[in-house]
Amino acid sequence: MSIDKNQVKKVAKLSRISLDDTKLESLSKDLASILNFVEQLNELDTKKTEPLTSIVDKTLEPRADKINDGKIKNEILKNSPDKNEDFFIVPKVIE
Amino acid sequence: MSDFNKSSLSEIVNLIKSKKVSSLEVTNHFIKNVEKSKKLNSFITTCFEESVKNAKQFDSKKNFDGLLSGVPLAVKDLFCTKNVKTTAGSKILENFTPTYESTVTRNLWSEGAILLGKLNCDEFAMGSSNETSYFGNTINPVGKDLVPGGSSGGSASALAANLTPATIGTDTGGSIRQPASFTGTVGLKPTYGLCSRWGIVAFASSLDQAGPMTKNVEDCALLLEAMSGHDEKDSTSINKKNEKYSKNLNEKIKGLKIGIPKEYRIENMPKEIDSLWKKGIDILKNSGAKIVDVSLPHTKYALPTYYIVAPAEASSNLARYDGVKYGYRSKKGKNLIEMYENTRGEGFGDEVKRRIFIGTYVLSSGYYDAYYLKAQKVRRLIKNDFDKCFKNVDAILTPSTPSSAFKIGEKTNDPISMYLNDIFTVPVNLAGIPAISIPAGQDEKGYPLGLQLITKALDEQKVLNIAFAMEKSIDFKQSLNRWWE
């Protein structure tokens, strides 16, 4: 299956990644060749196969419902590119 | 001062434990090596002041019981290290300094090891040549124009050049074993869940696994013992008693059944790889192992499955890089959405973007069943192949890679030809089982080549023992003239 420039633009939008129009051509080509490669899987009949959703053969273990951290506000904010004392700051979302 | 370049990790640990040398002497030696080896570009960050301080502190301690007593170690820059910059080879994390320590590195430090610095890798571990790193190519000490493999390329390069006595990497589709093979070193990908993923920058969570990279199999057993263990912070961590891999290491492999999978004999495989494989088979036969032909019929579908599953998981995992909580933020954009788009557009490199796009595409409405669900089903078939096979054999022997190290720039224009590097390593990640690559010979250019041993889940001791026995017979020697100094 091929993937056209409009589809690439849509995927970029969904991925929240800005895309330079000059790169559209080569990117569509790359993505098409990767999709073409993975489509080999269609040779296989998997109608009766269950999908493998976890490679670890275990059920999640519940833990005691106790607070085991907290009070690390400063550590959490430390790496933010824009913050004040208590909050992450983002560009205005409400006019 | 002793020449620690010839010493293994285990030897250095013993020297320090018996107080023949101090941790500070060893640490200074490796710092000096690193400072002389800038040409290799294997380090992204060094923290020598801290290393020296920690070494001195170690020497003044009374307790030298740790498995890695006083040994300086550099680690892949994908492990979060408290107060030491962690970039994952990406511009988007260029200035990220974690406020916490990954479980695996914390395990190393609690066994007495000392952090030397952080090693270059492909951006978010996405690559097979270290060429996708934002911080530039790492060079393979084997040759000036050669890639070290990837994604743990900085780790492999630093290890082969003696800039660290051992190191750790991560392996999502071959990222430990392929660079080990390209640099003449040993690399092990453990069973999924044996080493905690907590605090490791995530790529594809159902495939990622940390593991040791070392000069020999004995070191590999020791380092695995130190880094593995149950961690309640990782819900996929296996809850079992820690094993004494180094103490229980032995070369008794007589009577073991080793499978040779015919599907790994791929078209156009270089003759040298084939003869290396034959050499491995002969060595095992001579050690008393029984060689059996086996079949893993879905092998050829492993790579296509991987290139759906891994990007799908990556596209979800990398959604966290939004320029808000940590990492790079673009100055461009009129509103929140545009800020996100520009941050990610400027912060991620081309290969990472490609994989996020593929992942987003295969998970998007209308394509999920055809791609992602299909891949999960084929993943089951691949795992079933191994399960069936291990009912009859103890281990499987294959080449580690379809070629030796290639030249920088040789494969950057064609993603598929780059992906094909991982053809022998990827099936193991999909099945969640352990595999080791050991150096087994050189091609006609003198570049190292590796052989891979695979066992069923949690059979690390067996895979190490077989590798240990083979290592003795192979007697691999690599002399590098330290041209980069």
Coordinates of C-alpha atoms in Angstrom, one line a residue:
Chain A
M1 CA 0.0 0.0 0.0
S2 CA 1.2 3.4 -0.8
I3 CA 0.9 6.4 1.5
D4 CA 0.3 9.8 -0.2
K5 CA 1.4 13.2 0.9
N6 CA -2.0 14.1 2.4
Q7 CA -1.9 11.0 4.5
V8 CA 1.6 11.9 5.7
K9 CA 0.4 15.3 6.6
K10 CA -2.5 13.8 8.6
V11 CA -0.2 11.4 10.4
A12 CA 2.1 14.3 11.3
K13 CA -0.9 16.2 12.6
L14 CA -1.9 13.2 14.8
S15 CA 1.6 12.9 16.0
R16 CA 1.8 16.6 16.9
I17 CA 5.0 17.0 14.9
S18 CA 5.5 20.0 12.6
L19 CA 6.6 19.0 9.1
D20 CA 8.5 21.0 6.6
D21 CA 6.7 20.7 3.2
T22 CA 10.0 20.2 1.4
K23 CA 10.4 16.9 3.3
L24 CA 7.0 15.5 2.4
E25 CA 8.2 13.8 -0.8
S26 CA 11.1 11.8 0.6
L27 CA 9.2 11.1 3.8
S28 CA 6.2 9.6 1.9
K29 CA 8.7 7.5 0.0
D30 CA 10.4 6.2 3.2
L31 CA 7.1 5.5 4.9
A32 CA 5.7 3.7 1.9
S33 CA 8.7 1.5 1.6
I34 CA 8.5 0.6 5.3
L35 CA 4.7 -0.1 5.1
N36 CA 5.4 -2.2 2.0
F37 CA 8.0 -4.2 3.9
V38 CA 5.8 -4.9 6.9
E39 CA 2.9 -5.9 4.7
Q40 CA 4.7 -9.2 4.2
L41 CA 2.6 -10.3 7.2
N42 CA -0.4 -10.6 5.0
E43 CA 1.0 -13.8 3.6
L44 CA 0.1 -15.5 6.9
D45 CA -3.3 -16.7 7.9
T46 CA -3.9 -15.6 11.5
K47 CA -7.6 -16.0 11.7
K48 CA -7.3 -18.5 14.5
T49 CA -4.3 -16.9 16.3
E50 CA -4.8 -15.0 19.5
P51 CA -2.8 -11.7 19.6
L52 CA 0.1 -11.7 22.0
T53 CA -0.5 -8.7 24.2
S54 CA 2.0 -9.4 27.0
I55 CA 5.2 -11.3 26.9
V56 CA 5.4 -11.7 30.7
D57 CA 3.3 -14.6 32.0
K58 CA 2.0 -13.0 35.2
T59 CA -0.9 -11.0 36.5
L60 CA -0.3 -7.6 37.9
E61 CA 0.3 -7.7 41.7
P62 CA -1.7 -5.3 43.8
R63 CA 0.3 -3.3 46.3
A64 CA -0.8 -1.9 49.6
D65 CA -2.7 1.4 49.1
K66 CA -0.2 3.5 50.9
I67 CA 1.4 6.8 49.9
N68 CA 5.1 6.1 49.2
D69 CA 6.3 9.4 47.8
G70 CA 5.1 12.9 47.5
K71 CA 6.3 16.3 48.7
I72 CA 8.6 16.5 45.7
K73 CA 7.0 19.4 43.9
N74 CA 10.3 21.2 43.4
E75 CA 11.9 18.1 41.9
I76 CA 9.0 17.7 39.5
L77 CA 9.1 21.3 38.4
K78 CA 12.9 21.4 38.2
N79 CA 13.2 20.3 34.6
S80 CA 10.3 22.3 33.2
P81 CA 11.2 24.8 30.5
D82 CA 8.7 27.3 31.9
K83 CA 7.2 27.3 35.4
N84 CA 6.4 29.4 38.4
E85 CA 6.4 28.3 42.0
D86 CA 3.5 25.8 41.7
F87 CA 2.7 25.3 38.1
F88 CA 4.0 24.4 34.6
I89 CA 3.4 27.3 32.3
V90 CA 2.0 26.8 28.8
P91 CA 1.0 29.1 26.1
K92 CA -2.5 30.5 26.6
V93 CA -5.3 28.0 25.8
I94 CA -8.4 30.1 26.6
E95 CA -9.0 33.4 25.0
Chain B
M1 CA 50.5 1.9 37.7
S2 CA 49.2 -1.3 36.4
D3 CA 47.9 -1.6 32.9
F4 CA 44.2 -2.1 33.5
N5 CA 43.6 -2.1 29.7
K6 CA 44.5 -5.8 29.8
S7 CA 42.4 -6.6 32.8
S8 CA 38.8 -7.8 32.8
L9 CA 36.1 -6.4 35.1
S10 CA 36.4 -9.5 37.4
E11 CA 40.2 -9.1 37.6
I12 CA 39.8 -5.4 38.6
V13 CA 37.2 -6.2 41.2
N14 CA 39.5 -8.8 42.7
L15 CA 42.5 -6.4 42.7
I16 CA 40.5 -3.7 44.5
K17 CA 39.0 -6.2 47.0
S18 CA 42.4 -7.6 47.9
K19 CA 43.6 -4.0 48.2
K20 CA 46.3 -4.5 45.6
V21 CA 45.1 -1.4 43.9
S22 CA 42.8 1.4 45.1
S23 CA 39.5 2.4 43.4
L24 CA 41.1 5.8 42.9
E25 CA 44.0 4.3 40.9
V26 CA 41.6 2.4 38.6
T27 CA 39.3 5.4 38.3
N28 CA 42.1 7.7 37.3
H29 CA 43.4 5.2 34.8
F30 CA 40.0 5.1 33.0
I31 CA 39.6 8.9 33.2
K32 CA 42.9 9.3 31.5
N33 CA 41.9 6.8 28.8
V34 CA 38.6 8.7 28.2
E35 CA 40.4 12.0 28.0
K36 CA 42.7 10.7 25.3
S37 CA 39.9 9.2 23.2
K38 CA 37.7 12.1 22.2
K39 CA 38.0 11.0 18.6
L40 CA 35.7 8.1 19.2
N41 CA 33.0 10.4 20.5
S42 CA 31.7 7.6 22.7
F43 CA 30.8 9.8 25.7
I44 CA 28.0 12.4 25.8
T45 CA 28.7 13.4 29.4
T46 CA 31.5 12.8 31.8
C47 CA 31.3 13.3 35.6
F48 CA 35.0 12.9 36.6
E49 CA 35.0 15.1 39.6
E50 CA 32.2 13.1 41.1
S51 CA 33.9 9.8 40.0
V52 CA 37.1 10.8 41.8
K53 CA 35.2 11.9 44.9
N54 CA 33.3 8.6 45.0
A55 CA 36.4 6.6 44.4
K56 CA 38.2 8.2 47.3
Q57 CA 35.1 7.7 49.4
F58 CA 35.0 4.1 48.4
D59 CA 38.7 3.6 49.4
S60 CA 38.1 4.9 52.9
K61 CA 35.3 2.4 53.4
K62 CA 35.7 -0.8 55.5
N63 CA 33.2 -2.9 53.5
F64 CA 34.6 -4.2 50.2
D65 CA 31.9 -6.9 49.8
G66 CA 30.0 -5.5 46.8
L67 CA 30.1 -7.5 43.6
L68 CA 31.5 -4.5 41.8
S69 CA 33.7 -3.1 44.5
G70 CA 35.1 0.3 43.6
V71 CA 35.0 -0.2 39.8
P72 CA 34.3 2.9 37.6
L73 CA 31.7 2.2 35.0
A74 CA 30.3 4.3 32.1
V75 CA 26.7 3.5 31.1
K76 CA 24.5 4.1 28.1
D77 CA 22.9 7.5 28.2
L78 CA 19.4 6.0 28.3
F79 CA 19.6 5.2 32.0
C80 CA 18.4 8.0 34.2
T81 CA 21.2 9.0 36.6
K82 CA 20.4 11.3 39.5
N83 CA 21.9 14.8 39.0
V84 CA 23.8 13.7 35.9
K85 CA 22.4 14.7 32.5
T86 CA 20.5 12.0 30.6
T87 CA 19.9 12.8 27.0
A88 CA 18.9 9.5 25.2
G89 CA 21.0 10.8 22.4
S90 CA 18.3 13.4 21.6
K91 CA 18.1 17.2 21.3
I92 CA 14.8 17.1 23.1
L93 CA 16.5 15.9 26.3
E94 CA 19.7 17.8 25.7
N95 CA 19.4 19.6 29.1
F96 CA 17.5 17.0 31.1
T97 CA 19.0 16.2 34.5
P98 CA 17.0 13.5 36.3
T99 CA 16.1 13.9 39.9
Y100 CA 16.0 10.2 40.4
E101 CA 18.1 7.1 39.6
S102 CA 17.1 4.2 37.4
T103 CA 16.8 0.9 39.3
V104 CA 19.4 -0.9 37.2
T105 CA 22.1 1.8 37.8
R106 CA 21.2 2.1 41.5
N107 CA 21.8 -1.7 41.7
L108 CA 25.3 -1.1 40.2
W109 CA 26.1 1.6 42.7
S110 CA 24.9 -0.4 45.6
E111 CA 27.3 -3.1 44.6
G112 CA 30.2 -0.6 44.8
A113 CA 30.4 0.6 41.2
I114 CA 31.2 4.3 40.5
L115 CA 29.7 6.3 37.6
L116 CA 32.3 7.5 35.1
G117 CA 30.0 9.0 32.5
K118 CA 27.2 8.6 30.0
L119 CA 27.7 6.9 26.7
N120 CA 26.5 7.9 23.2
C121 CA 23.6 6.0 21.6
D122 CA 21.2 6.3 18.7
E123 CA 18.4 8.8 19.5
F124 CA 16.0 7.1 21.8
A125 CA 17.8 3.8 21.0
M126 CA 16.3 3.9 17.5
G127 CA 19.1 2.9 15.1
S128 CA 21.7 0.2 14.4
S129 CA 24.8 2.3 13.8
N130 CA 24.8 5.1 16.3
E131 CA 24.3 7.6 13.4
T132 CA 20.9 8.9 14.6
S133 CA 22.4 10.4 17.8
Y134 CA 22.0 14.2 18.1
F135 CA 25.5 14.2 19.5
G136 CA 27.2 12.9 16.4
N137 CA 28.5 9.5 15.2
T138 CA 30.4 7.3 17.6
I139 CA 33.4 5.6 15.9
N140 CA 34.2 1.9 16.2
P141 CA 37.8 1.5 17.6
V142 CA 38.2 -1.4 15.1
G143 CA 38.4 1.1 12.2
K144 CA 38.4 4.9 11.7
D145 CA 35.5 4.9 9.3
L146 CA 33.4 2.1 10.8
V147 CA 30.2 2.4 12.8
P148 CA 30.2 0.7 16.2
G149 CA 26.7 -0.7 15.6
G150 CA 23.7 0.5 17.6
S151 CA 21.9 1.5 19.4
S152 CA 24.3 0.9 22.3
G153 CA 27.1 2.0 20.0
G154 CA 28.8 4.3 22.5
S155 CA 28.8 1.5 25.1
A156 CA 30.4 -1.0 22.7
S157 CA 33.0 1.6 21.4
A158 CA 34.0 2.6 24.9
L159 CA 34.3 -1.0 26.0
A160 CA 36.3 -2.1 23.1
A161 CA 38.6 0.9 23.5
N162 CA 39.1 0.3 27.2
L163 CA 37.4 3.5 28.3
T164 CA 35.3 1.6 30.8
P165 CA 36.0 -1.9 32.2
A166 CA 32.5 -3.0 31.4
T167 CA 29.2 -1.3 30.6
I168 CA 25.5 -1.7 30.3
G169 CA 23.2 -1.1 27.3
T170 CA 19.6 -1.7 26.4
D171 CA 18.3 -4.1 23.7
T172 CA 15.0 -3.6 22.0
G173 CA 15.7 -5.4 18.8
G174 CA 19.4 -6.2 19.0
S175 CA 20.9 -3.0 20.4
I176 CA 23.3 -4.8 22.8
R177 CA 24.1 -7.9 20.7
Q178 CA 24.7 -6.2 17.3
P179 CA 27.2 -3.6 18.6
A180 CA 28.9 -6.3 20.7
S181 CA 29.3 -8.3 17.5
F182 CA 30.7 -5.3 15.6
T183 CA 33.3 -4.5 18.2
G184 CA 34.5 -7.9 19.3
T185 CA 32.9 -7.8 22.7
V186 CA 30.3 -9.8 24.7
G187 CA 26.7 -8.6 25.0
L188 CA 23.7 -10.2 26.7
K189 CA 20.0 -9.4 26.4
P190 CA 18.3 -11.0 29.4
T191 CA 14.8 -12.4 29.7
Y192 CA 12.2 -9.7 29.5
G193 CA 11.5 -8.7 33.1
L194 CA 14.8 -9.8 34.6
C195 CA 16.2 -6.3 34.8
S196 CA 13.9 -3.5 35.9
R197 CA 12.9 -1.0 33.2
W198 CA 12.2 1.7 35.8
G199 CA 14.1 4.9 35.1
I200 CA 15.2 3.8 31.6
V201 CA 14.1 6.2 28.9
A202 CA 11.4 4.1 27.2
F203 CA 11.4 3.1 23.5
A204 CA 9.2 0.0 23.1
S205 CA 8.1 -1.1 26.5
S206 CA 7.2 -4.7 25.6
L207 CA 10.6 -5.3 24.0
D208 CA 13.1 -3.1 26.0
Q209 CA 15.5 -4.9 28.2
A210 CA 18.7 -3.7 29.9
G211 CA 21.8 -6.0 29.8
P212 CA 25.6 -6.3 30.4
M213 CA 28.3 -5.6 27.8
T214 CA 31.7 -6.9 28.7
K215 CA 35.1 -8.1 27.6
N216 CA 34.4 -11.8 28.4
V217 CA 31.6 -14.1 29.6
E218 CA 32.8 -14.2 33.2
D219 CA 32.4 -10.4 33.5
C220 CA 29.0 -10.8 31.8
A221 CA 27.8 -13.2 34.5
L222 CA 29.0 -10.9 37.2
L223 CA 27.5 -7.7 35.8
L224 CA 24.2 -9.4 35.1
E225 CA 24.1 -10.7 38.7
A226 CA 24.7 -7.1 39.9
M227 CA 22.1 -5.3 37.7
S228 CA 19.2 -7.8 37.7
G229 CA 16.5 -8.3 40.3
H230 CA 12.9 -7.8 41.1
D231 CA 11.6 -4.2 41.3
E232 CA 8.1 -3.4 42.4
K233 CA 8.3 -0.1 40.5
D234 CA 8.3 -2.1 37.2
S235 CA 5.0 -4.0 36.9
T236 CA 6.6 -6.4 34.4
S237 CA 9.6 -7.2 36.6
I238 CA 9.8 -10.9 37.4
N239 CA 9.5 -11.7 41.1
K240 CA 12.1 -14.4 41.8
K241 CA 15.2 -15.0 43.8
N242 CA 18.4 -13.4 42.5
E243 CA 20.8 -15.9 41.0
K244 CA 24.5 -16.3 41.5
Y245 CA 25.4 -16.3 37.8
S246 CA 29.2 -15.7 38.4
K247 CA 29.6 -18.3 41.1
N248 CA 27.6 -20.9 39.2
L249 CA 29.4 -20.3 35.9
N250 CA 30.9 -23.5 34.4
E251 CA 31.8 -24.9 31.1
K252 CA 30.1 -28.3 31.5
I253 CA 28.0 -28.5 28.4
K254 CA 28.4 -32.2 27.6
G255 CA 25.2 -33.8 26.5
L256 CA 23.4 -30.5 25.9
K257 CA 21.3 -30.3 22.8
I258 CA 21.9 -27.3 20.6
G259 CA 19.5 -26.4 17.8
I260 CA 20.6 -25.0 14.4
P261 CA 17.7 -23.2 12.8
K262 CA 17.6 -23.6 9.1
E263 CA 15.7 -20.3 8.6
Y264 CA 18.7 -18.3 9.7
R265 CA 20.6 -19.4 6.7
I266 CA 19.4 -16.4 4.7
E267 CA 19.8 -15.6 1.0
N268 CA 23.1 -13.9 0.1
M269 CA 24.6 -14.6 3.5
P270 CA 28.3 -13.8 3.3
K271 CA 30.5 -17.0 3.2
E272 CA 32.4 -15.8 6.2
I273 CA 29.3 -15.7 8.3
D274 CA 28.4 -19.2 7.2
S275 CA 31.9 -20.6 8.0
L276 CA 31.9 -18.8 11.3
W277 CA 28.6 -20.5 12.1
K278 CA 30.1 -23.9 11.1
K279 CA 33.1 -23.2 13.3
G280 CA 30.7 -22.6 16.2
I281 CA 28.9 -25.9 15.5
D282 CA 32.2 -27.8 15.5
I283 CA 33.3 -26.3 18.8
L284 CA 30.1 -27.3 20.4
K285 CA 30.4 -30.8 19.0
N286 CA 33.9 -31.1 20.3
S287 CA 32.7 -30.0 23.7
G288 CA 30.3 -32.9 23.8
A289 CA 27.1 -31.0 22.9
K290 CA 24.7 -32.7 20.5
I291 CA 23.8 -30.7 17.4
V292 CA 20.2 -30.9 16.2
D293 CA 18.6 -29.3 13.1
V294 CA 15.6 -27.2 14.2
S295 CA 13.0 -25.1 12.5
L296 CA 11.6 -21.7 13.4
P297 CA 9.3 -21.3 10.5
H298 CA 8.1 -17.7 11.2
T299 CA 11.6 -16.2 11.4
K300 CA 11.3 -14.1 8.2
Y301 CA 8.2 -12.4 9.7
A302 CA 10.0 -11.2 12.8
L303 CA 11.4 -8.0 11.3
P304 CA 8.1 -6.9 9.7
T305 CA 6.4 -7.7 13.0
Y306 CA 9.0 -5.7 14.9
Y307 CA 8.6 -2.7 12.7
I308 CA 5.0 -2.5 13.5
V309 CA 5.1 -3.3 17.2
A310 CA 8.2 -1.2 18.2
P311 CA 7.1 2.0 16.4
A312 CA 3.5 1.7 17.7
E313 CA 4.8 1.5 21.3
A314 CA 7.4 4.2 20.6
S315 CA 4.7 6.6 19.3
S316 CA 2.8 6.2 22.5
N317 CA 5.9 6.4 24.8
L318 CA 7.3 9.5 23.1
A319 CA 4.0 11.4 23.4
R320 CA 5.3 12.6 26.8
Y321 CA 7.8 14.9 25.1
D322 CA 5.6 17.9 24.8
G323 CA 7.8 20.8 26.0
V324 CA 5.9 21.2 29.2
K325 CA 7.1 19.0 32.0
Y326 CA 10.8 18.6 30.9
G327 CA 13.0 18.8 27.9
Y328 CA 13.3 21.2 25.0
R329 CA 10.5 23.7 24.2
S330 CA 10.3 25.5 20.9
K331 CA 10.0 29.3 21.0
K332 CA 7.8 29.2 18.0
G333 CA 4.0 28.8 17.9
K334 CA 1.0 31.0 18.6
N335 CA -0.9 28.5 20.8
L336 CA -0.5 25.3 22.8
I337 CA -0.9 22.9 19.9
E338 CA 1.6 24.8 17.7
M339 CA 4.0 24.8 20.6
Y340 CA 3.7 21.0 20.8
E341 CA 4.2 20.6 17.1
N342 CA 7.2 22.9 16.9
T343 CA 8.8 21.4 20.0
R344 CA 8.5 17.9 18.6
G345 CA 9.4 18.9 15.0
E346 CA 12.6 20.7 16.2
G347 CA 13.4 18.3 19.0
F348 CA 13.2 14.9 17.3
G349 CA 15.6 13.7 14.6
D350 CA 14.5 12.1 11.3
E351 CA 14.6 8.5 12.3
V352 CA 12.6 9.1 15.5
K353 CA 10.0 11.0 13.5
R354 CA 9.8 8.2 10.9
R355 CA 9.1 5.7 13.6
I356 CA 6.6 7.9 15.4
F357 CA 4.8 8.4 12.1
I358 CA 4.7 4.7 11.3
G359 CA 3.6 4.0 14.9
T360 CA 0.8 6.6 14.7
Y361 CA -0.3 5.3 11.3
V362 CA -0.5 1.6 12.3
L363 CA -2.5 2.6 15.5
S364 CA -4.8 5.0 13.8
S365 CA -8.5 4.4 13.1
G366 CA -9.0 2.1 10.2
Y367 CA -5.5 0.6 10.2
Y368 CA -5.2 -0.8 13.7
D369 CA -6.5 -4.3 12.8
A370 CA -4.7 -4.6 9.6
Y371 CA -1.3 -3.7 11.0
Y372 CA -1.0 -3.6 14.8
L373 CA -3.4 -6.5 15.7
K374 CA -1.9 -8.5 12.8
A375 CA 1.6 -8.0 14.2
Q376 CA 0.5 -9.0 17.6
K377 CA -0.9 -12.2 16.2
V378 CA 2.3 -13.0 14.3
R379 CA 4.3 -12.2 17.4
R380 CA 2.4 -15.1 19.0
L381 CA 3.4 -17.4 16.1
I382 CA 7.1 -16.4 16.5
K383 CA 6.9 -17.0 20.3
N384 CA 5.2 -20.4 19.6
D385 CA 8.1 -21.4 17.3
F386 CA 10.6 -20.9 20.1
D387 CA 8.4 -22.6 22.7
K388 CA 8.1 -25.6 20.5
C389 CA 11.8 -25.6 19.7
F390 CA 12.9 -25.5 23.3
K391 CA 10.9 -28.6 24.1
N392 CA 13.6 -30.5 22.2
V393 CA 16.8 -28.4 22.6
D394 CA 18.6 -26.6 25.4
A395 CA 19.8 -23.7 23.2
I396 CA 20.0 -22.4 19.7
L397 CA 23.1 -21.2 17.9
T398 CA 23.0 -18.6 15.2
P399 CA 25.2 -15.8 13.8
S400 CA 24.7 -12.5 15.6
T401 CA 24.6 -10.3 12.6
P402 CA 24.4 -10.8 8.8
S403 CA 27.6 -8.8 8.3
S404 CA 30.6 -7.2 10.1
A405 CA 30.7 -3.5 10.9
F406 CA 29.9 -1.3 8.0
K407 CA 31.1 2.1 7.0
I408 CA 29.7 5.4 8.3
G409 CA 27.1 6.7 5.9
E410 CA 26.8 3.4 4.0
K411 CA 23.2 2.6 5.0
T412 CA 21.8 6.0 6.1
N413 CA 19.8 6.6 2.9
D414 CA 17.8 3.4 3.0
P415 CA 15.9 2.6 6.2
I416 CA 15.1 -0.9 5.2
S417 CA 18.7 -1.9 4.6
M418 CA 19.5 -0.5 8.0
Y419 CA 16.7 -2.5 9.6
L420 CA 18.0 -5.7 8.0
N421 CA 21.0 -5.6 10.4
D422 CA 18.7 -6.8 13.1
I423 CA 17.4 -9.8 11.3
F424 CA 19.0 -12.4 13.6
T425 CA 18.5 -10.5 16.9
V426 CA 14.9 -9.2 16.6
P427 CA 13.1 -12.6 17.0
V428 CA 14.5 -13.0 20.5
N429 CA 13.0 -9.7 21.7
L430 CA 9.6 -10.5 20.3
A431 CA 9.7 -13.8 22.2
G432 CA 11.0 -12.2 25.4
I433 CA 13.8 -14.7 25.8
P434 CA 17.6 -14.3 26.6
A435 CA 20.4 -14.3 24.1
I436 CA 24.1 -13.6 24.2
S437 CA 26.5 -12.5 21.4
I438 CA 30.1 -13.6 21.8
P439 CA 33.1 -12.7 19.5
A440 CA 33.9 -15.7 17.4
G441 CA 36.2 -14.7 14.7
Q442 CA 37.2 -12.1 12.1
D443 CA 36.3 -11.6 8.5
E444 CA 38.9 -11.1 5.8
K445 CA 39.1 -7.4 6.6
G446 CA 40.0 -8.3 10.2
Y447 CA 36.6 -7.0 11.5
P448 CA 35.1 -9.0 14.4
L449 CA 32.1 -11.3 14.0
G450 CA 29.8 -12.7 16.7
L451 CA 27.8 -15.8 17.3
Q452 CA 24.5 -15.7 19.2
L453 CA 23.2 -18.3 21.7
I454 CA 19.5 -18.3 22.6
T455 CA 17.7 -20.2 25.4
K456 CA 14.3 -20.3 26.8
A457 CA 13.1 -17.6 29.3
L458 CA 15.1 -17.4 32.6
D459 CA 17.8 -19.8 31.4
E460 CA 20.5 -17.2 31.7
Q461 CA 22.8 -19.5 33.6
K462 CA 22.7 -22.0 30.8
V463 CA 23.3 -19.5 28.0
L464 CA 26.2 -18.1 30.0
N465 CA 27.7 -21.5 30.6
I466 CA 27.5 -22.5 26.9
A467 CA 29.0 -19.2 25.9
F468 CA 31.8 -19.7 28.6
A469 CA 32.6 -23.1 27.1
M470 CA 32.7 -21.7 23.6
E471 CA 34.8 -18.7 24.5
K472 CA 37.5 -21.0 25.8
S473 CA 37.8 -22.9 22.5
I474 CA 37.4 -19.9 20.3
D475 CA 40.2 -17.9 22.1
F476 CA 39.2 -14.7 20.3
K477 CA 42.0 -12.1 20.3
Q478 CA 41.7 -8.5 19.2
S479 CA 44.6 -6.2 19.2
L480 CA 43.8 -2.5 18.5
N481 CA 46.7 -0.2 18.2
R482 CA 44.9 2.6 20.0
W483 CA 45.1 4.8 16.8
W484 CA 42.5 7.2 18.3
E485 CA 44.8 8.4 21.1

